[in-house]
Coordinates of C-alpha atoms in Angstrom, one line a residue:
Chain A
X257 CA 52.8 -139.9 30.3
X258 CA 52.6 -136.4 28.6
X259 CA 49.4 -134.4 28.9
X260 CA 49.0 -130.9 28.0
X261 CA 47.8 -128.5 30.8
X262 CA 46.5 -125.1 29.9
X263 CA 48.4 -124.9 27.1
X264 CA 51.6 -126.3 28.5
X265 CA 53.4 -129.9 28.0
X266 CA 53.5 -131.7 31.2
X267 CA 55.0 -134.9 32.2
X268 CA 52.8 -137.0 34.6
X269 CA 52.7 -140.3 36.3
X270 CA 50.7 -143.1 34.4
X271 CA 47.3 -143.1 36.5
X272 CA 46.4 -139.8 37.9
X273 CA 43.1 -139.0 38.4
X274 CA 41.8 -135.0 37.7
X275 CA 41.6 -135.0 41.3
X276 CA 45.6 -136.1 42.1
X277 CA 46.3 -133.7 39.1
X278 CA 44.7 -130.7 40.7
X279 CA 46.3 -131.6 43.9
X280 CA 49.8 -132.1 42.3
X281 CA 49.4 -128.6 40.8
X282 CA 48.3 -127.1 44.2
X283 CA 45.2 -126.2 42.9
X284 CA 41.9 -126.2 44.9
X285 CA 39.0 -128.2 43.4
X286 CA 36.6 -126.2 44.5
X287 CA 37.5 -123.0 42.9
X288 CA 38.2 -124.4 39.6
X289 CA 36.4 -126.3 36.6
X290 CA 38.2 -128.7 34.6
X291 CA 37.5 -129.6 30.8
X292 CA 39.2 -132.9 29.4
X293 CA 39.6 -133.2 25.7
X294 CA 36.7 -130.7 25.2
X295 CA 34.4 -132.2 27.7
X296 CA 33.7 -130.5 31.3
X297 CA 34.5 -133.1 33.9
X298 CA 32.2 -132.3 36.8
X299 CA 33.4 -132.1 40.2
X300 CA 32.1 -135.2 41.7
X301 CA 33.9 -137.1 38.6
X302 CA 37.1 -135.6 39.6
X303 CA 38.2 -138.5 41.6
X304 CA 37.1 -140.8 39.2
X305 CA 38.5 -140.0 35.8
X306 CA 41.8 -141.4 34.9
X307 CA 43.9 -139.2 32.6
X308 CA 45.4 -140.9 29.6
X309 CA 48.5 -139.9 27.5
X310 CA 48.0 -137.2 24.9
X311 CA 45.1 -135.6 27.1
X312 CA 44.4 -131.8 26.7
X313 CA 43.3 -130.2 29.8
X314 CA 42.0 -126.9 30.7
X315 CA 41.8 -125.8 34.2
X316 CA 40.0 -122.4 34.4
X317 CA 38.5 -120.0 37.2
X318 CA 36.6 -116.6 37.0
X319 CA 38.4 -113.5 36.7
X320 CA 37.6 -109.9 35.9
X321 CA 35.6 -109.2 32.8
X322 CA 33.1 -107.2 31.2
Chain B
X243 CA 7.9 -101.9 41.5
X244 CA 9.8 -101.1 38.5
X245 CA 11.8 -104.1 37.9
X246 CA 14.0 -105.9 35.4
X247 CA 13.0 -109.3 35.0
X248 CA 15.7 -111.3 33.1
X249 CA 16.1 -115.0 32.8
X250 CA 14.1 -115.6 35.8
X251 CA 16.0 -113.0 38.0
X252 CA 14.4 -110.0 39.4
X253 CA 16.1 -107.0 39.2
X254 CA 15.4 -103.4 41.0
X255 CA 18.6 -102.0 39.1
X256 CA 18.8 -101.9 35.5
X257 CA 22.7 -101.8 35.6
X258 CA 24.8 -104.8 35.1
X259 CA 28.5 -103.7 35.9
X260 CA 31.5 -105.5 34.5
X261 CA 34.6 -106.4 37.0
X262 CA 37.4 -106.2 34.1
X263 CA 40.3 -103.5 34.0
X264 CA 40.4 -102.7 37.5
X265 CA 43.9 -101.7 39.0
X266 CA 43.0 -103.2 42.1
X267 CA 40.3 -105.4 43.9
X268 CA 39.4 -103.0 46.7
X269 CA 38.4 -100.1 44.1
X270 CA 36.5 -102.7 42.1
X271 CA 34.5 -103.6 45.1
X272 CA 33.5 -100.0 46.4
X273 CA 32.7 -99.3 42.4
X274 CA 30.3 -102.2 42.4
X275 CA 28.6 -101.2 45.7
X276 CA 28.4 -97.4 44.3
X277 CA 26.9 -98.9 41.3
X278 CA 24.2 -100.3 42.9
X279 CA 24.1 -103.1 40.0
X280 CA 22.7 -106.5 41.3
X281 CA 24.5 -108.4 38.5
X282 CA 28.0 -108.3 37.7
X283 CA 29.9 -109.9 34.5
X284 CA 32.9 -112.3 35.0
X285 CA 35.3 -113.8 32.4
X286 CA 36.2 -117.5 32.3
X287 CA 40.2 -117.7 32.3
X288 CA 43.0 -120.7 32.3
X289 CA 43.9 -120.5 36.1
X290 CA 47.5 -119.4 36.5
X291 CA 49.5 -122.5 37.6
X292 CA 52.3 -120.6 38.6
X293 CA 50.6 -118.2 40.8
X294 CA 50.5 -119.5 44.1
X295 CA 47.7 -118.5 46.6
X296 CA 46.2 -116.1 44.0
X297 CA 43.9 -113.7 44.9
X298 CA 40.2 -114.7 44.1
X299 CA 38.2 -112.4 42.3
X300 CA 34.9 -113.6 43.8
X301 CA 36.3 -112.7 47.5
X302 CA 35.7 -108.9 46.1
X303 CA 32.3 -109.5 44.9
X304 CA 29.7 -108.6 47.3
X305 CA 27.7 -112.2 47.9
X306 CA 24.3 -110.9 47.0
X307 CA 25.3 -110.0 43.4
X308 CA 24.0 -112.6 40.8
X309 CA 27.2 -113.6 38.2
X310 CA 27.0 -113.5 34.7
X311 CA 29.8 -115.4 33.0
X312 CA 30.6 -114.0 29.7
X313 CA 32.6 -115.5 26.8
X314 CA 34.5 -112.5 26.3
X315 CA 37.7 -113.5 23.9
X316 CA 35.7 -116.2 22.0
X317 CA 35.9 -116.1 18.0
X318 CA 34.1 -119.0 17.6
X319 CA 30.8 -120.6 18.4
X320 CA 32.5 -123.8 19.6
X321 CA 34.8 -122.0 22.1
X322 CA 32.2 -120.0 23.5
X323 CA 29.8 -123.0 24.1
X324 CA 32.8 -124.7 25.8
X325 CA 33.3 -121.5 27.8
X326 CA 29.6 -121.6 29.0
X327 CA 30.0 -125.3 30.0
X328 CA 32.9 -124.4 32.0
X329 CA 31.0 -121.4 33.8
X330 CA 28.2 -123.5 34.5
X331 CA 30.5 -126.0 36.3
X332 CA 32.3 -123.1 37.9
X333 CA 29.2 -121.7 39.3
X334 CA 27.6 -125.3 40.6
X335 CA 24.4 -123.0 40.7
X336 CA 21.2 -123.8 39.0
X337 CA 20.5 -125.9 35.6
X338 CA 19.4 -122.7 33.5
X339 CA 22.2 -120.3 34.5
X340 CA 22.5 -116.9 32.8
X341 CA 25.5 -116.2 30.3
X342 CA 26.7 -113.4 28.2
X343 CA 27.4 -114.8 24.9
X344 CA 30.0 -112.8 23.0
X345 CA 31.5 -113.8 19.9
X346 CA 34.1 -111.4 18.2
X347 CA 35.0 -110.8 14.7
X348 CA 38.1 -109.0 15.0
X349 CA 40.4 -107.9 17.8
X350 CA 40.7 -104.2 16.5
X351 CA 36.8 -103.4 16.2
X352 CA 35.8 -106.0 18.8
X353 CA 32.7 -106.1 17.1
X354 CA 30.6 -109.4 17.3
X355 CA 30.4 -112.0 14.9
X356 CA 26.8 -112.3 14.7
X357 CA 26.9 -115.6 12.3
X358 CA 28.5 -117.2 14.8
X359 CA 26.8 -115.6 18.1
X360 CA 24.0 -117.2 16.7
X361 CA 24.9 -120.4 16.2
X362 CA 26.2 -120.6 19.9
X363 CA 23.1 -118.9 21.3
X364 CA 21.1 -121.9 19.8
X365 CA 23.0 -124.5 21.1
X366 CA 23.6 -122.9 24.5
X367 CA 19.4 -122.3 24.4
X368 CA 19.3 -126.0 23.5
X369 CA 21.3 -126.9 26.3
X370 CA 19.2 -124.7 28.9
X371 CA 21.2 -121.7 29.4
X372 CA 19.6 -118.3 29.7
X373 CA 21.6 -116.5 26.9
X374 CA 21.9 -112.6 27.0
X375 CA 24.0 -112.1 23.4
X376 CA 26.1 -109.3 22.9
X377 CA 25.3 -108.2 19.1
X378 CA 25.5 -105.4 16.8
X379 CA 22.9 -102.4 16.4
X380 CA 21.5 -104.4 13.7
X381 CA 17.6 -104.8 14.0
X382 CA 17.9 -108.2 11.8
X383 CA 20.3 -109.9 14.2
X384 CA 18.4 -108.7 17.0
X385 CA 15.0 -110.5 15.7
X386 CA 17.0 -113.6 14.9
X387 CA 18.9 -114.1 18.3
X388 CA 15.2 -113.3 19.9
X389 CA 13.8 -116.0 17.9
X390 CA 16.9 -118.5 18.7
X391 CA 15.3 -118.2 22.4
X392 CA 17.8 -115.7 24.0
X393 CA 16.7 -114.1 27.3
X394 CA 17.7 -110.9 25.9
X395 CA 19.5 -109.0 23.3
X396 CA 22.3 -106.7 23.9
X397 CA 23.3 -104.4 21.3
X398 CA 26.3 -102.2 21.6
X399 CA 26.1 -98.6 21.7
X400 CA 29.5 -98.6 20.0
X401 CA 32.6 -100.7 20.0
X402 CA 33.7 -102.3 23.2
X403 CA 35.6 -100.1 25.4
X404 CA 35.6 -96.9 23.1
X405 CA 33.5 -94.5 25.2
X406 CA 31.8 -93.2 22.1
X407 CA 28.1 -93.4 23.4
X408 CA 25.3 -94.5 21.7
X409 CA 26.3 -94.2 18.1
X410 CA 23.1 -95.4 16.2
X411 CA 20.1 -94.3 18.1
X412 CA 17.7 -94.7 15.1
X413 CA 18.8 -98.6 14.8
X414 CA 18.3 -99.1 18.4
X415 CA 14.8 -97.4 18.3
X416 CA 14.0 -100.3 15.8
X417 CA 15.3 -102.9 17.7
X418 CA 13.3 -101.8 20.7
X419 CA 10.0 -101.4 18.5
X420 CA 10.3 -105.1 17.8
X421 CA 11.6 -106.6 20.5
X422 CA 9.7 -108.8 23.1
X423 CA 12.5 -109.6 25.1
X424 CA 14.5 -107.1 27.2
X425 CA 16.8 -105.0 25.3
X426 CA 20.1 -104.0 27.1
X427 CA 22.9 -101.6 25.7
X428 CA 26.2 -103.4 25.9
X429 CA 29.4 -101.5 25.3
X430 CA 30.3 -98.2 24.2
X431 CA 29.2 -96.1 26.9
X432 CA 31.7 -93.4 28.0
X433 CA 30.0 -91.3 30.8
X434 CA 26.7 -91.0 32.6
X435 CA 24.7 -88.6 30.0
X436 CA 25.5 -91.6 27.8
X437 CA 23.5 -94.1 29.9
X438 CA 20.9 -91.3 30.7
X439 CA 20.0 -91.2 26.8
X440 CA 19.9 -95.2 26.0
X441 CA 17.2 -95.4 29.1
X442 CA 15.5 -92.5 27.8
X443 CA 15.0 -94.4 24.5
X444 CA 13.5 -97.3 26.7
X445 CA 16.1 -99.8 26.8
X446 CA 15.6 -102.2 30.1
X447 CA 19.2 -101.9 31.2
X448 CA 22.6 -101.2 30.5
X449 CA 25.9 -103.0 30.8
X450 CA 29.1 -100.8 31.5
X451 CA 32.5 -101.7 32.5
X452 CA 35.4 -99.6 31.0
X453 CA 33.4 -96.3 31.6
X454 CA 33.4 -97.0 35.2
X455 CA 36.7 -99.0 35.7
X456 CA 38.8 -96.7 33.3
X457 CA 37.3 -93.6 35.0
X458 CA 40.0 -91.1 37.1
X459 CA 37.9 -92.1 40.1
X460 CA 36.0 -95.3 39.3
X461 CA 33.4 -95.1 42.4
X462 CA 32.4 -91.7 41.7
X463 CA 31.6 -92.5 38.0
X464 CA 29.9 -95.7 39.1
X465 CA 27.4 -93.5 41.5
X466 CA 27.1 -91.2 38.6
X467 CA 26.3 -93.9 36.0
X468 CA 23.7 -95.4 38.3
X469 CA 22.1 -92.0 38.8
X470 CA 22.1 -91.4 35.1
X471 CA 20.4 -94.7 34.5
X472 CA 17.7 -94.0 37.0
X473 CA 17.2 -90.7 36.1
X474 CA 16.7 -91.9 32.2
X475 CA 14.5 -94.9 33.2
X476 CA 12.3 -92.4 35.4
X477 CA 12.3 -89.8 32.3
X478 CA 11.3 -92.7 29.8
X479 CA 8.4 -94.0 32.2
X480 CA 7.3 -90.2 32.5
X481 CA 7.1 -89.4 28.8
X482 CA 9.2 -86.9 27.4
X483 CA 7.4 -83.8 25.4
X484 CA 7.5 -84.0 21.6
X485 CA 10.4 -82.4 19.7
X486 CA 9.4 -79.0 18.0
X487 CA 11.1 -76.6 15.5
X488 CA 9.8 -73.5 17.3
X489 CA 9.6 -71.9 20.6
X490 CA 6.8 -72.6 22.8
X491 CA 6.0 -70.1 25.6
X492 CA 6.1 -71.3 29.2
X493 CA 4.6 -68.2 30.8
X494 CA 1.0 -66.8 30.0
X495 CA 0.9 -64.9 26.8
X496 CA -1.6 -62.5 28.5
X497 CA -1.0 -60.2 31.3
X498 CA 2.2 -58.7 30.3
X499 CA 2.9 -55.4 31.7
X500 CA 2.8 -52.4 29.2
X501 CA 0.6 -54.4 26.8
X502 CA -1.9 -52.3 24.8

């Protein structure tokens, strides 16, 4: 299954949840926010939402800025 | 107590500082502390998925500081709204988070796109955000943003990062005269005297990043800007004398020796 994560195309196994994706990427879920196809996926739902082919995901964090 | 009340928070410091452009985190932390600021801006960006064990910005921001996520780098209302929603999710704090709304029009000038800013502001206010919008030094735009329900208006002094200081004090005066929400000068400050000047005109606060982060000694400049902001505020409250064309002697005119 192909999805786009932070602008990069990735091959991912079918049935992956958002939480499993983060784990696979080595990302701590409590340090990031996730948007799937333009909608925020709340942390409490990371374990429930299953990714679908063609999904566009943004995984963001706070960085320095003015 | 002379406090700045902003979106449900009470601040004794009128300086908001940015966390961008620092060469390293320890200097940033020392500068944040030296500034006396109680709120700092942060940006929302894609996590670098290649960088493992990335140093966390938040680790270097004193815990008692309020975070003000910005939408810097957004050029459309839609991107700015999405960024604010992600910022709310990142913070996990409160239903009415403060956000600095910034929708730019052009990467060279970094001037705000007021039309998109207004569109985003209306949407964000409807979603419960407390919106602090970066805007032009235009009283009409400032009024529209205030009417849209923004918690403050943040006109620029000069383009972001330019260090040109307050280029249009007369427009700022008009914005101040009409505003019923706090007016914060965001962008353009180059050094301490710019801060004093803005505060003397009666603005409620200042947002400063590059002038501190880009200084030869950021910690020293943070302290200078803190003191200038406080000095300017005290001068505003104390009330300056009117300007006069001619001199007005400070010492008694009578009793000068040798007088007839």
